[in-house]
Amino acid sequence: DGGITQSPKYLFRKEGQNVTLSCEQNLNHDAMYWYRQDPGQGLRLIYYSQIVNDFQKGDIAEGYSVSREKKESFPLTVTSAQKNPTAFYLCASSLLGEGPHGYTFGSGTRLTVV
Amino acid sequence: AQSVTQPDIHITVSEGASLELRCNYSYGATPYLFWYVQSPGQGLQLLLKYFSGDTLVQGIKGFEAEFKRSQSSFNLRKPSVHWSDAAEYFCAVGGDQAGTALIFGKGTTLSVSS
C-alpha cells in the first residue's frame, strides 16, 4: 500500500545534540513538507520541497535543516541551535499541479529533549 | 495576511447531537479549503476539500462543509455525532499556485459525552 512513513515514532535528544527525523513516501508525490505541532498552536510549517535538490523555508525554519536528494525522502535534522525542540513533528506529501491537492500525512515523530 | 481562524478551542457535544465546527479564513487568491481530523498521537486524515462548484461538499465519516464566500467561512457539520468522532479537527487553506503550502488553523478539540 502507498503511504508516507515517519521514523522513529519516539525520539529522545540530549542537550546539544543534532537528531534526524526520517520521512519516506511511496506515493510518487512531488512535494513534501515538515510541520511542527505544539499543544494549542496548530501546525507550523518548518520547510517544504517541491522538487529534488530544492527546498524552501517555512515560518519557523531556524534551528532546522533538510535535504531532498531523492523524490521519496525528505529528512529533517533538528540542530542544537533549536532551543525548544520538544514537539510532535509531522511530515506530509502532495501532488503538484492544477487542483486542490490535499496532503497525505505520516503518523508523526514525538521528539523529547532529556 | 493569509490566515485561518478556528474560534472554538474546545467543544463538547452529546452523542447523537448535531455538530458544527467553525472556520474563517483570510486569503488573497482563490482558496482551496480543507478539513482534517487527528486522533491523539496520530497524523492528520483528510475529511473533505473544496475548490469550486457546489458550495456544500460531502466528506468521509458523514461530515459535510459549506463554503460561504461572503463570510469567508468553511464550517464543518455532522448531523449526528458518534463517540468515535472525538478528536482534534483542523481547517486549512491553500492557493492554486503549484506547491503552495497549506496554512492550518490552531484546531478545535471535540469531546463527545454520553
Coordinates of N, CA and C in Angstrom, one line a residue:
Chain A
D1 N 0.8 -1.2 0.0 CA 0.0 0.0 0.0 C 0.9 1.2 0.0
G2 N 0.4 2.3 -0.8 CA 1.2 3.5 -0.8 C 0.9 4.3 0.5
G3 N 2.0 5.0 0.9 CA 1.8 5.8 2.1 C 3.0 6.6 2.4
I4 N 3.0 7.2 3.6 CA 4.2 8.0 4.0 C 4.6 7.6 5.4
T5 N 5.8 7.3 5.5 CA 6.3 6.7 6.8 C 7.3 7.6 7.5
Q6 N 7.0 7.8 8.7 CA 7.9 8.6 9.6 C 8.6 7.7 10.6
S7 N 9.9 7.9 10.8 CA 10.5 7.1 11.9 C 11.6 7.9 12.5
P8 N 11.9 7.7 13.8 CA 11.2 6.8 14.7 C 9.9 7.4 15.2
K9 N 9.1 6.7 15.9 CA 7.8 7.2 16.4 C 8.1 8.1 17.6
Y10 N 9.1 7.7 18.4 CA 9.5 8.4 19.6 C 11.1 8.6 19.5
L11 N 11.5 9.8 19.9 CA 12.9 10.1 19.8 C 13.3 11.0 21.0
F12 N 14.4 10.7 21.6 CA 14.9 11.5 22.8 C 16.2 12.1 22.4
R13 N 16.4 13.3 22.7 CA 17.6 14.0 22.4 C 18.2 14.7 23.6
K14 N 19.5 14.6 23.7 CA 20.2 15.3 24.8 C 20.5 16.7 24.4
E15 N 20.7 17.5 25.3 CA 21.0 18.9 25.1 C 22.3 19.0 24.2
G16 N 22.3 19.8 23.1 CA 23.5 20.0 22.3 C 23.6 19.0 21.2
Q17 N 22.7 18.0 21.1 CA 22.8 17.0 20.0 C 22.0 17.4 18.8
N18 N 22.5 17.0 17.7 CA 21.6 17.0 16.5 C 20.9 15.7 16.3
V19 N 19.7 15.7 15.9 CA 19.0 14.5 15.6 C 18.3 14.6 14.2
T20 N 18.1 13.5 13.6 CA 17.5 13.5 12.2 C 16.2 12.6 12.3
L21 N 15.1 13.2 11.8 CA 13.9 12.5 11.7 C 13.7 12.1 10.2
S22 N 13.3 10.9 10.0 CA 13.1 10.3 8.7 C 11.7 10.4 8.2
C23 N 11.6 10.7 6.9 CA 10.3 10.7 6.2 C 10.4 10.2 4.8
E24 N 9.7 9.1 4.5 CA 9.8 8.4 3.2 C 8.3 8.2 2.7
Q25 N 8.2 8.5 1.4 CA 6.8 8.3 0.8 C 7.0 7.5 -0.5
N26 N 6.0 6.6 -0.8 CA 6.0 5.8 -2.0 C 4.7 6.1 -2.8
L27 N 4.3 7.4 -2.7 CA 3.1 7.8 -3.4 C 3.4 8.5 -4.7
N28 N 4.7 8.6 -5.0 CA 5.1 9.4 -6.2 C 4.7 10.8 -6.1
H29 N 4.6 11.4 -4.9 CA 4.2 12.8 -4.8 C 5.4 13.7 -5.0
D30 N 5.1 14.8 -5.6 CA 6.2 15.8 -5.9 C 6.7 16.5 -4.7
A31 N 5.7 17.0 -3.9 CA 6.1 17.9 -2.8 C 6.0 17.2 -1.5
M32 N 6.9 17.7 -0.6 CA 7.0 17.2 0.7 C 7.1 18.3 1.7
Y33 N 6.6 18.1 2.9 CA 6.5 19.2 3.9 C 6.8 18.7 5.3
W34 N 7.4 19.6 6.1 CA 7.6 19.3 7.5 C 6.8 20.4 8.4
Y35 N 6.0 19.9 9.3 CA 5.3 20.7 10.2 C 5.7 20.4 11.7
R36 N 5.6 21.4 12.5 CA 5.8 21.2 13.9 C 4.5 21.4 14.6
Q37 N 4.1 20.6 15.6 CA 2.8 20.7 16.3 C 3.1 20.8 17.8
D38 N 2.6 21.9 18.4 CA 2.7 22.1 19.8 C 1.2 22.3 20.3
P39 N 0.9 21.9 21.5 CA -0.4 22.0 22.0 C -1.0 23.4 21.9
G40 N -2.1 23.5 21.3 CA -2.8 24.9 21.2 C -2.2 25.7 20.1
Q41 N -1.2 25.2 19.4 CA -0.5 26.1 18.3 C -0.9 25.6 16.9
G42 N -1.6 24.6 16.8 CA -1.8 24.1 15.4 C -0.6 23.6 14.8
L43 N -0.5 23.6 13.4 CA 0.6 23.1 12.7 C 1.4 24.3 12.1
R44 N 2.7 24.3 12.4 CA 3.5 25.4 11.9 C 4.5 24.9 10.9
L45 N 4.7 25.5 9.7 CA 5.5 25.0 8.7 C 7.0 25.2 8.9
I46 N 7.8 24.2 8.8 CA 9.2 24.3 9.0 C 9.9 24.5 7.7
Y47 N 9.8 23.5 6.8 CA 10.4 23.5 5.5 C 9.4 22.8 4.5
Y48 N 9.6 23.1 3.2 CA 8.9 22.3 2.2 C 9.7 22.2 1.0
S49 N 9.5 21.2 0.2 CA 10.2 20.9 -1.0 C 9.3 20.5 -2.2
Q50 N 9.5 21.2 -3.3 CA 8.6 20.8 -4.5 C 9.3 20.0 -5.5
I51 N 10.6 19.9 -5.4 CA 11.4 19.2 -6.4 C 12.7 18.7 -5.7
V52 N 13.3 17.7 -6.2 CA 14.6 17.2 -5.7 C 15.6 18.3 -5.8
N53 N 16.4 18.3 -4.7 CA 17.5 19.2 -4.5 C 17.1 20.7 -4.4
D54 N 15.9 20.9 -4.0 CA 15.4 22.3 -3.8 C 14.4 22.3 -2.7
F55 N 14.5 23.3 -1.8 CA 13.5 23.4 -0.7 C 13.4 24.8 -0.2
Q56 N 12.3 25.1 0.4 CA 12.1 26.5 0.9 C 11.8 26.5 2.4
K57 N 12.2 27.6 3.0 CA 12.0 27.8 4.4 C 10.5 28.1 4.7
G58 N 10.0 27.5 5.8 CA 8.6 27.9 6.2 C 8.7 29.0 7.3
D59 N 7.7 29.0 8.1 CA 7.6 30.1 9.1 C 8.6 29.9 10.3
I60 N 9.0 28.7 10.6 CA 9.8 28.5 11.8 C 11.1 27.7 11.4
A61 N 11.8 28.0 10.4 CA 12.9 27.2 9.9 C 14.2 27.3 10.8
E62 N 14.3 28.3 11.6 CA 15.5 28.5 12.4 C 15.8 27.3 13.3
G63 N 17.0 26.7 13.3 CA 17.4 25.6 14.1 C 17.1 24.3 13.5
Y64 N 16.6 24.3 12.2 CA 16.3 23.1 11.5 C 17.0 23.1 10.1
S65 N 17.3 21.9 9.6 CA 17.8 21.7 8.2 C 17.2 20.5 7.6
V66 N 17.1 20.6 6.2 CA 16.5 19.5 5.5 C 17.4 19.2 4.3
S67 N 17.1 18.0 3.6 CA 17.7 17.7 2.3 C 16.6 17.0 1.5
R68 N 16.8 17.1 0.2 CA 15.9 16.3 -0.7 C 16.7 15.8 -1.8
E69 N 17.4 14.7 -1.6 CA 18.3 14.1 -2.5 C 17.5 13.1 -3.4
K70 N 16.4 12.6 -2.9 CA 15.6 11.7 -3.6 C 14.1 12.2 -3.5
K71 N 13.3 11.8 -4.6 CA 11.9 12.3 -4.5 C 11.2 11.7 -3.4
E72 N 11.6 10.5 -3.0 CA 10.9 9.7 -2.0 C 11.2 10.1 -0.5
S73 N 12.3 10.9 -0.3 CA 12.8 11.1 1.0 C 13.0 12.6 1.3
F74 N 12.7 12.9 2.6 CA 12.8 14.3 3.0 C 13.1 14.4 4.5
P75 N 14.3 14.0 4.8 CA 14.7 14.0 6.3 C 14.9 15.4 6.9
L76 N 14.5 15.5 8.1 CA 14.6 16.8 8.9 C 15.6 16.6 10.0
T77 N 16.6 17.5 10.1 CA 17.6 17.5 11.1 C 17.2 18.6 12.1
V78 N 17.1 18.3 13.4 CA 16.9 19.2 14.4 C 18.2 19.5 15.0
T79 N 18.8 20.7 14.8 CA 20.1 21.0 15.3 C 20.1 21.5 16.7
S80 N 21.3 21.6 17.3 CA 21.5 22.1 18.6 C 21.1 23.6 18.7
A81 N 21.0 24.3 17.6 CA 20.5 25.7 17.6 C 19.1 25.9 17.8
Q82 N 18.3 24.8 17.8 CA 16.9 24.8 18.1 C 16.7 24.8 19.6
K83 N 16.3 25.9 20.2 CA 16.3 26.0 21.6 C 15.2 25.2 22.3
N84 N 14.1 25.0 21.6 CA 13.0 24.3 22.2 C 12.4 23.3 21.3
P85 N 13.2 22.2 21.1 CA 12.8 21.2 20.1 C 11.7 20.2 20.5
T86 N 11.4 20.1 21.8 CA 10.4 19.2 22.2 C 9.0 19.5 21.6
A87 N 8.5 18.6 20.7 CA 7.3 18.8 20.0 C 7.0 17.5 19.2
F88 N 5.8 17.6 18.6 CA 5.4 16.5 17.7 C 5.6 17.0 16.2
Y89 N 6.4 16.2 15.5 CA 6.7 16.6 14.1 C 6.0 15.7 13.1
L90 N 5.4 16.4 12.1 CA 4.6 15.8 11.1 C 5.2 16.0 9.7
C91 N 5.3 15.0 9.0 CA 5.7 15.1 7.6 C 4.5 14.8 6.7
A92 N 4.5 15.5 5.6 CA 3.3 15.3 4.6 C 3.8 15.4 3.2
S93 N 3.0 14.9 2.3 CA 3.4 15.0 0.9 C 2.1 15.3 0.1
S94 N 2.3 15.8 -1.1 CA 1.2 16.1 -2.0 C 1.6 16.1 -3.5
L95 N 0.7 15.9 -4.3 CA 0.9 16.1 -5.8 C 1.0 17.6 -6.0
L96 N 1.5 18.0 -7.1 CA 1.5 19.4 -7.6 C 0.6 19.5 -8.8
G97 N 0.4 20.8 -9.2 CA -0.4 21.0 -10.4 C -1.8 21.4 -10.1
E98 N -2.6 21.5 -11.2 CA -3.9 22.0 -11.0 C -4.8 21.1 -10.1
G99 N -5.6 21.8 -9.3 CA -6.5 21.1 -8.5 C -6.2 21.2 -7.0
P100 N -7.2 21.0 -6.2 CA -6.9 21.1 -4.7 C -6.3 19.8 -4.2
H101 N -5.0 19.7 -4.2 CA -4.4 18.5 -3.8 C -4.1 18.6 -2.3
G102 N -4.8 17.9 -1.5 CA -4.6 17.8 -0.1 C -3.3 17.0 0.2
Y103 N -3.0 17.1 1.5 CA -1.8 16.4 1.9 C -2.1 15.0 2.4
T104 N -1.1 14.1 2.3 CA -1.1 12.8 3.0 C -0.1 13.0 4.1
F105 N -0.5 12.7 5.3 CA 0.4 12.8 6.4 C 1.0 11.5 6.9
G106 N 2.2 11.6 7.5 CA 2.7 10.5 8.2 C 2.1 10.4 9.6
S107 N 2.5 9.5 10.4 CA 1.9 9.3 11.7 C 2.7 10.1 12.8
G108 N 3.8 10.8 12.4 CA 4.4 11.7 13.3 C 5.6 11.1 14.1
T109 N 6.5 12.0 14.5 CA 7.5 11.6 15.5 C 7.5 12.6 16.6
R110 N 7.5 12.0 17.8 CA 7.5 12.8 19.0 C 8.9 12.9 19.5
L111 N 9.4 14.1 19.5 CA 10.8 14.4 20.0 C 10.8 15.0 21.4
T112 N 11.6 14.5 22.2 CA 11.7 15.0 23.6 C 13.1 15.2 24.0
V113 N 13.4 16.4 24.5 CA 14.8 16.7 25.0 C 14.9 16.2 26.4
V114 N 16.0 15.5 26.7 CA 16.1 14.9 28.0 C 17.4 15.5 28.7
Chain B
A1 N -3.0 39.5 5.3 CA -2.2 38.3 5.6 C -3.1 37.1 5.5
Q2 N -2.4 36.0 5.1 CA -3.2 34.8 4.9 C -3.3 34.1 6.3
S3 N -4.5 33.7 6.6 CA -4.6 33.0 7.9 C -5.9 32.2 8.0
V4 N -6.0 31.3 9.0 CA -7.1 30.5 9.3 C -7.4 30.7 10.7
T5 N -8.7 30.9 11.0 CA -9.1 31.1 12.4 C -10.2 30.1 12.8
Q6 N -9.9 29.3 13.8 CA -10.9 28.4 14.3 C -11.3 28.9 15.7
P7 N -12.4 29.6 15.8 CA -12.7 30.3 17.1 C -12.9 29.5 18.3
D8 N -13.3 28.2 18.1 CA -13.6 27.4 19.3 C -12.4 26.5 19.5
I9 N -11.8 26.6 20.7 CA -10.7 25.7 21.0 C -11.1 24.3 21.4
H10 N -12.3 24.3 22.2 CA -12.8 23.0 22.6 C -14.3 23.0 22.6
I11 N -14.9 22.0 22.1 CA -16.4 21.8 22.0 C -16.7 20.5 22.6
T12 N -17.8 20.4 23.4 CA -18.3 19.2 23.9 C -19.8 19.0 23.3
V13 N -20.0 17.9 22.7 CA -21.3 17.6 22.1 C -21.8 16.2 22.7
S14 N -23.1 16.2 22.9 CA -23.7 14.9 23.3 C -23.7 13.9 22.2
E15 N -23.5 12.6 22.4 CA -23.6 11.7 21.4 C -25.0 11.7 20.7
G16 N -25.1 11.7 19.4 CA -26.3 11.8 18.7 C -26.8 13.2 18.4
A17 N -26.1 14.2 19.0 CA -26.5 15.6 18.7 C -25.7 16.0 17.4
S18 N -26.2 17.2 16.9 CA -25.5 17.7 15.7 C -24.3 18.5 16.1
L19 N -23.4 18.7 15.1 CA -22.1 19.3 15.3 C -21.9 20.4 14.3
E20 N -21.3 21.5 14.7 CA -20.8 22.5 13.7 C -19.5 23.0 14.2
L21 N -18.5 22.9 13.5 CA -17.2 23.5 13.8 C -16.9 24.6 12.9
R22 N -16.5 25.8 13.5 CA -16.4 27.0 12.6 C -15.0 27.2 12.1
C23 N -14.9 27.7 10.9 CA -13.6 28.1 10.3 C -13.8 29.3 9.5
N24 N -12.9 30.3 9.8 CA -12.9 31.5 8.9 C -11.5 31.7 8.4
Y25 N -11.4 32.2 7.2 CA -10.1 32.3 6.5 C -9.9 33.7 5.9
S26 N -8.6 34.0 5.7 CA -8.3 35.2 5.0 C -7.2 34.8 4.0
Y27 N -7.6 35.0 2.7 CA -6.7 34.5 1.7 C -6.9 35.4 0.4
G28 N -5.8 35.9 -0.1 CA -5.9 36.9 -1.2 C -6.3 36.3 -2.5
A29 N -6.0 35.1 -2.8 CA -6.3 34.5 -4.1 C -7.5 33.5 -3.9
T30 N -7.8 32.8 -5.0 CA -8.9 31.8 -4.9 C -8.5 30.7 -3.9
P31 N -9.3 30.4 -2.9 CA -8.8 29.5 -1.9 C -9.2 28.1 -2.2
Y32 N -8.3 27.2 -1.8 CA -8.6 25.8 -1.7 C -8.8 25.6 -0.2
L33 N -9.9 24.9 0.2 CA -10.2 24.7 1.7 C -10.3 23.3 2.0
F34 N -9.8 22.9 3.2 CA -9.7 21.6 3.6 C -10.1 21.5 5.1
W35 N -10.6 20.3 5.5 CA -10.8 19.9 6.9 C -10.1 18.6 7.1
Y36 N -9.3 18.5 8.2 CA -8.6 17.3 8.6 C -9.0 17.0 10.0
V37 N -8.8 15.7 10.3 CA -9.1 15.2 11.7 C -7.8 14.5 12.2
Q38 N -7.6 14.6 13.5 CA -6.4 14.0 14.1 C -6.8 13.3 15.4
S39 N -6.5 12.0 15.5 CA -6.6 11.3 16.7 C -5.4 11.5 17.5
P40 N -5.4 11.3 18.8 CA -4.2 11.6 19.7 C -3.0 10.8 19.2
G41 N -1.9 11.5 19.1 CA -0.6 10.8 18.7 C -0.5 10.3 17.3
Q42 N -1.5 10.7 16.5 CA -1.5 10.3 15.1 C -1.3 11.4 14.1
G43 N -1.2 11.1 12.8 CA -1.1 12.1 11.8 C -2.5 12.6 11.5
L44 N -2.6 13.4 10.5 CA -3.9 14.0 10.1 C -4.5 13.3 8.9
Q45 N -5.8 13.1 9.0 CA -6.6 12.5 7.9 C -7.5 13.5 7.2
L46 N -7.5 13.5 5.9 CA -8.3 14.4 5.2 C -9.8 14.0 5.3
L47 N -10.7 14.9 5.7 CA -12.1 14.7 5.7 C -12.8 15.1 4.5
L48 N -12.4 16.3 4.0 CA -13.1 16.8 2.7 C -12.3 18.0 2.3
K49 N -12.6 18.4 1.0 CA -11.9 19.6 0.4 C -12.9 20.3 -0.5
Y50 N -12.6 21.6 -0.7 CA -13.4 22.4 -1.6 C -12.5 23.3 -2.5
F51 N -12.8 23.4 -3.8 CA -12.2 24.4 -4.6 C -13.2 25.2 -5.4
S52 N -14.1 24.5 -6.0 CA -15.1 25.3 -6.8 C -16.3 24.4 -6.9
G53 N -17.4 25.0 -7.5 CA -18.6 24.2 -7.8 C -19.6 24.3 -6.6
D54 N -20.3 23.3 -6.3 CA -21.3 23.3 -5.3 C -20.6 23.7 -4.0
T55 N -21.2 24.6 -3.3 CA -20.6 25.1 -2.0 C -20.8 24.2 -0.9
L56 N -21.6 23.2 -1.0 CA -21.8 22.2 0.1 C -21.1 20.9 -0.4
V57 N -20.0 20.5 0.4 CA -19.2 19.4 0.0 C -19.4 18.3 1.0
Q58 N -19.4 17.1 0.5 CA -19.5 15.9 1.3 C -18.2 15.3 1.5
G59 N -17.9 14.7 2.7 CA -16.7 14.1 3.0 C -16.9 12.7 3.6
I60 N -15.8 12.2 4.1 CA -15.9 10.9 4.7 C -16.5 10.9 6.1
K61 N -16.9 9.8 6.6 CA -17.4 9.7 8.0 C -18.7 10.5 8.2
G62 N -19.4 10.8 7.2 CA -20.7 11.5 7.4 C -20.5 13.0 7.6
F63 N -19.3 13.6 7.4 CA -19.1 15.0 7.5 C -19.4 15.8 6.2
E64 N -19.8 17.0 6.4 CA -20.0 17.9 5.3 C -19.5 19.3 5.7
A65 N -19.3 20.1 4.7 CA -18.9 21.5 5.0 C -19.5 22.4 3.9
E66 N -19.7 23.6 4.3 CA -20.3 24.6 3.5 C -19.4 25.8 3.3
F67 N -19.1 26.2 2.1 CA -18.3 27.3 1.8 C -19.2 28.5 1.6
K68 N -18.9 29.6 2.3 CA -19.6 30.8 2.2 C -18.6 32.0 1.9
R69 N -18.5 32.3 0.6 CA -17.5 33.3 0.2 C -17.8 34.7 0.9
S70 N -19.0 35.1 1.0 CA -19.3 36.4 1.6 C -18.9 36.5 3.1
Q71 N -18.9 35.3 3.7 CA -18.5 35.3 5.2 C -17.1 34.8 5.4
S72 N -16.4 34.4 4.3 CA -15.0 33.8 4.4 C -15.0 32.7 5.4
S73 N -16.0 31.8 5.2 CA -16.2 30.7 6.2 C -16.2 29.4 5.5
F74 N -15.9 28.4 6.2 CA -15.9 27.0 5.7 C -16.2 26.1 6.9
N75 N -17.4 26.1 7.4 CA -17.8 25.4 8.6 C -18.1 23.9 8.3
L76 N -17.6 23.1 9.3 CA -17.8 21.7 9.2 C -19.0 21.2 10.0
R77 N -19.8 20.3 9.4 CA -21.0 19.9 10.1 C -21.2 18.4 10.1
K78 N -21.9 17.9 11.1 CA -22.3 16.5 11.1 C -23.6 16.4 11.8
P79 N -24.6 15.7 11.2 CA -26.0 15.7 11.7 C -26.1 14.9 13.1
S80 N -25.3 13.9 13.3 CA -25.4 13.1 14.5 C -24.0 12.6 14.8
V81 N -23.5 13.0 16.0 CA -22.1 12.7 16.4 C -22.1 11.4 17.1
H82 N -21.0 10.6 16.8 CA -20.7 9.4 17.4 C -19.5 9.5 18.3
W83 N -19.4 8.7 19.4 CA -18.4 8.8 20.3 C -17.0 8.7 19.6
S84 N -16.9 8.0 18.5 CA -15.6 7.8 17.8 C -15.2 9.1 17.1
D85 N -16.1 10.1 17.0 CA -15.7 11.4 16.4 C -14.9 12.3 17.3
A86 N -14.7 11.9 18.5 CA -13.9 12.7 19.5 C -12.5 12.7 18.9
A87 N -12.0 13.9 18.7 CA -10.7 14.1 18.0 C -10.4 15.6 17.9
E88 N -9.3 15.9 17.3 CA -9.0 17.3 17.0 C -9.2 17.6 15.5
Y89 N -9.8 18.7 15.2 CA -10.2 19.0 13.8 C -9.4 20.3 13.4
F90 N -8.9 20.2 12.2 CA -8.1 21.3 11.7 C -8.7 21.8 10.3
C91 N -8.9 23.1 10.2 CA -9.2 23.7 8.9 C -7.9 24.2 8.3
A92 N -7.8 24.1 7.0 CA -6.6 24.6 6.3 C -7.0 25.3 5.0
V93 N -6.2 26.2 4.6 CA -6.4 26.9 3.3 C -5.2 27.0 2.5
G94 N -5.3 26.9 1.2 CA -4.2 26.9 0.3 C -4.6 27.6 -1.0
G95 N -3.6 27.8 -1.9 CA -3.9 28.5 -3.1 C -3.8 27.6 -4.3
D96 N -4.0 28.2 -5.5 CA -3.9 27.4 -6.7 C -2.5 27.4 -7.3
Q97 N -1.6 28.1 -6.7 CA -0.2 28.1 -7.2 C 0.4 26.7 -6.8
A98 N 1.1 26.2 -7.8 CA 1.6 24.9 -7.6 C 2.6 24.9 -6.4
G99 N 2.4 23.9 -5.5 CA 3.3 23.8 -4.4 C 3.1 24.7 -3.2
T100 N 2.0 25.5 -3.3 CA 1.8 26.4 -2.2 C 1.5 25.6 -0.9
A101 N 2.2 25.9 0.2 CA 2.0 25.1 1.4 C 0.7 25.6 2.0
L102 N 0.0 24.6 2.6 CA -1.3 24.9 3.3 C -1.0 25.6 4.6
I103 N -2.0 26.5 4.9 CA -2.0 27.2 6.2 C -3.1 26.6 7.1
F104 N -2.7 26.2 8.3 CA -3.6 25.5 9.2 C -4.1 26.4 10.3
G105 N -5.3 26.2 10.7 CA -5.8 26.8 11.9 C -5.2 26.1 13.1
K106 N -5.5 26.6 14.3 CA -5.0 26.0 15.5 C -5.7 24.8 16.0
G107 N -6.8 24.5 15.4 CA -7.6 23.3 15.7 C -8.7 23.5 16.7
T108 N -9.7 22.6 16.7 CA -10.7 22.5 17.6 C -10.8 21.1 18.2
T109 N -10.7 21.0 19.5 CA -10.8 19.6 20.1 C -12.3 19.3 20.4
L110 N -12.8 18.2 19.9 CA -14.1 17.8 20.0 C -14.2 16.7 21.1
S111 N -15.0 16.9 22.1 CA -15.3 15.8 23.1 C -16.7 15.4 22.9
V112 N -17.0 14.1 23.1 CA -18.4 13.6 22.9 C -18.8 13.0 24.2
S113 N -19.9 13.5 24.8 CA -20.4 13.0 26.0 C -21.5 12.0 25.8
S114 N -21.7 11.0 26.7 CA -22.7 10.0 26.5 C -24.0 10.4 27.3

